[in-house]
């Protein structure tokens, strides 16, 4: 999965997460947006909601990151998206646990 996941910010806060996930899927499947086949979409709620989109192919994620302007259109409104590479961060507990597993 390394390199195939992008983080998407700038999501509409006034829509249910499942609708946002559907709209993101449609947007990032389209070849005109640089998209391609998607393996997974996770919308993470919070004060600054974001989504993690994992593509089937690394090349698609790279194309998405190179595209400058991603705008999600929903019901006549336009939402500029902030697309960045997703870097998985381990919590201190996960780091400690992985160290204990090493020989």
Coordinates of C-alpha atoms in Angstrom, one line a residue:
X1 CA 0.0 0.0 0.0
X2 CA 3.0 2.3 0.4
X3 CA 2.7 5.2 -2.0
X4 CA -0.7 4.3 -3.3
X5 CA -2.6 6.3 -0.7
X6 CA -3.3 10.0 -0.9
X7 CA -4.8 12.3 1.7
X8 CA -7.6 14.6 0.6
X9 CA -8.6 17.6 2.6
X10 CA -11.1 20.5 2.0
X11 CA -14.1 18.2 2.2
X12 CA -17.6 19.5 2.6
X13 CA -18.5 19.4 6.3
X14 CA -22.2 19.7 5.7
X15 CA -22.6 16.3 4.0
X16 CA -22.8 12.8 5.4
X17 CA -19.4 10.9 5.2
X18 CA -20.9 8.2 2.9
X19 CA -22.1 10.8 0.4
X20 CA -18.7 12.4 0.4
X21 CA -17.0 9.0 -0.1
X22 CA -19.3 8.4 -3.1
X23 CA -18.5 11.8 -4.7
X24 CA -14.7 11.3 -4.1
X25 CA -14.9 7.9 -5.6
X26 CA -16.5 9.3 -8.8
X27 CA -14.1 12.2 -9.0
X28 CA -11.0 10.1 -8.6
X29 CA -12.1 7.3 -10.9
X30 CA -12.3 9.7 -13.8
X31 CA -9.3 9.7 -16.2
X32 CA -9.7 13.5 -16.9
X33 CA -8.9 14.0 -13.2
X34 CA -5.9 11.8 -13.4
X35 CA -7.7 9.0 -11.7
X36 CA -8.0 5.3 -12.0
X37 CA -9.1 2.2 -10.2
X38 CA -9.6 2.7 -6.4
X39 CA -9.0 0.0 -3.8
X40 CA -10.4 1.9 -0.8
X41 CA -11.9 5.2 0.4
X42 CA -12.0 6.2 4.1
X43 CA -13.6 9.4 5.2
X44 CA -12.2 10.4 8.6
X45 CA -14.5 12.7 10.5
X46 CA -13.3 15.5 12.8
X47 CA -12.9 19.2 13.0
X48 CA -10.9 19.0 9.8
X49 CA -12.3 16.0 8.0
X50 CA -10.2 14.3 5.4
X51 CA -10.2 11.2 3.3
X52 CA -7.7 8.6 2.6
X53 CA -7.9 7.1 -0.9
X54 CA -5.9 4.1 -1.9
X55 CA -5.5 3.4 -5.6
X56 CA -4.9 0.0 -7.2
X57 CA -1.8 1.3 -8.9
X58 CA 1.0 3.5 -7.7
X59 CA 1.1 5.4 -11.0
X60 CA -2.5 6.6 -10.5
X61 CA -1.6 8.0 -7.0
X62 CA 1.4 9.8 -8.6
X63 CA -0.8 11.3 -11.3
X64 CA -3.3 12.5 -8.8
X65 CA -0.5 14.2 -6.7
X66 CA 0.9 15.9 -9.8
X67 CA -2.5 17.4 -10.9
X68 CA -2.7 20.9 -9.5
X69 CA -6.4 21.6 -9.1
X70 CA -8.9 19.1 -7.8
X71 CA -12.4 20.6 -7.3
X72 CA -15.3 18.5 -6.1
X73 CA -18.6 19.6 -7.4
X74 CA -21.7 18.7 -5.4
X75 CA -25.1 20.2 -5.9
X76 CA -23.8 23.2 -7.7
X77 CA -21.2 24.0 -5.0
X78 CA -17.5 23.7 -5.7
X79 CA -15.1 22.4 -3.0
X80 CA -11.3 22.9 -3.8
X81 CA -9.5 19.8 -2.5
X82 CA -6.1 19.6 -1.0
X83 CA -4.4 16.4 -2.1
X84 CA -1.2 15.3 -0.5
X85 CA 0.8 12.1 -0.2
X86 CA -0.3 10.0 2.8
X87 CA 2.5 9.1 5.2
X88 CA 1.4 6.6 7.8
X89 CA 2.5 7.6 11.2
X90 CA 3.0 5.2 14.0
X91 CA 2.0 6.1 17.5
X92 CA 4.6 5.7 20.3
X93 CA 2.8 2.5 21.4
X94 CA 3.0 1.0 18.0
X95 CA 6.7 1.8 17.7
X96 CA 7.4 0.2 21.1
X97 CA 5.3 -2.8 20.2
X98 CA 7.2 -3.2 16.9
X99 CA 10.5 -3.0 18.7
X100 CA 9.5 -5.8 21.0
X101 CA 8.7 -8.0 18.0
X102 CA 12.1 -7.6 16.5
X103 CA 14.7 -10.3 17.4

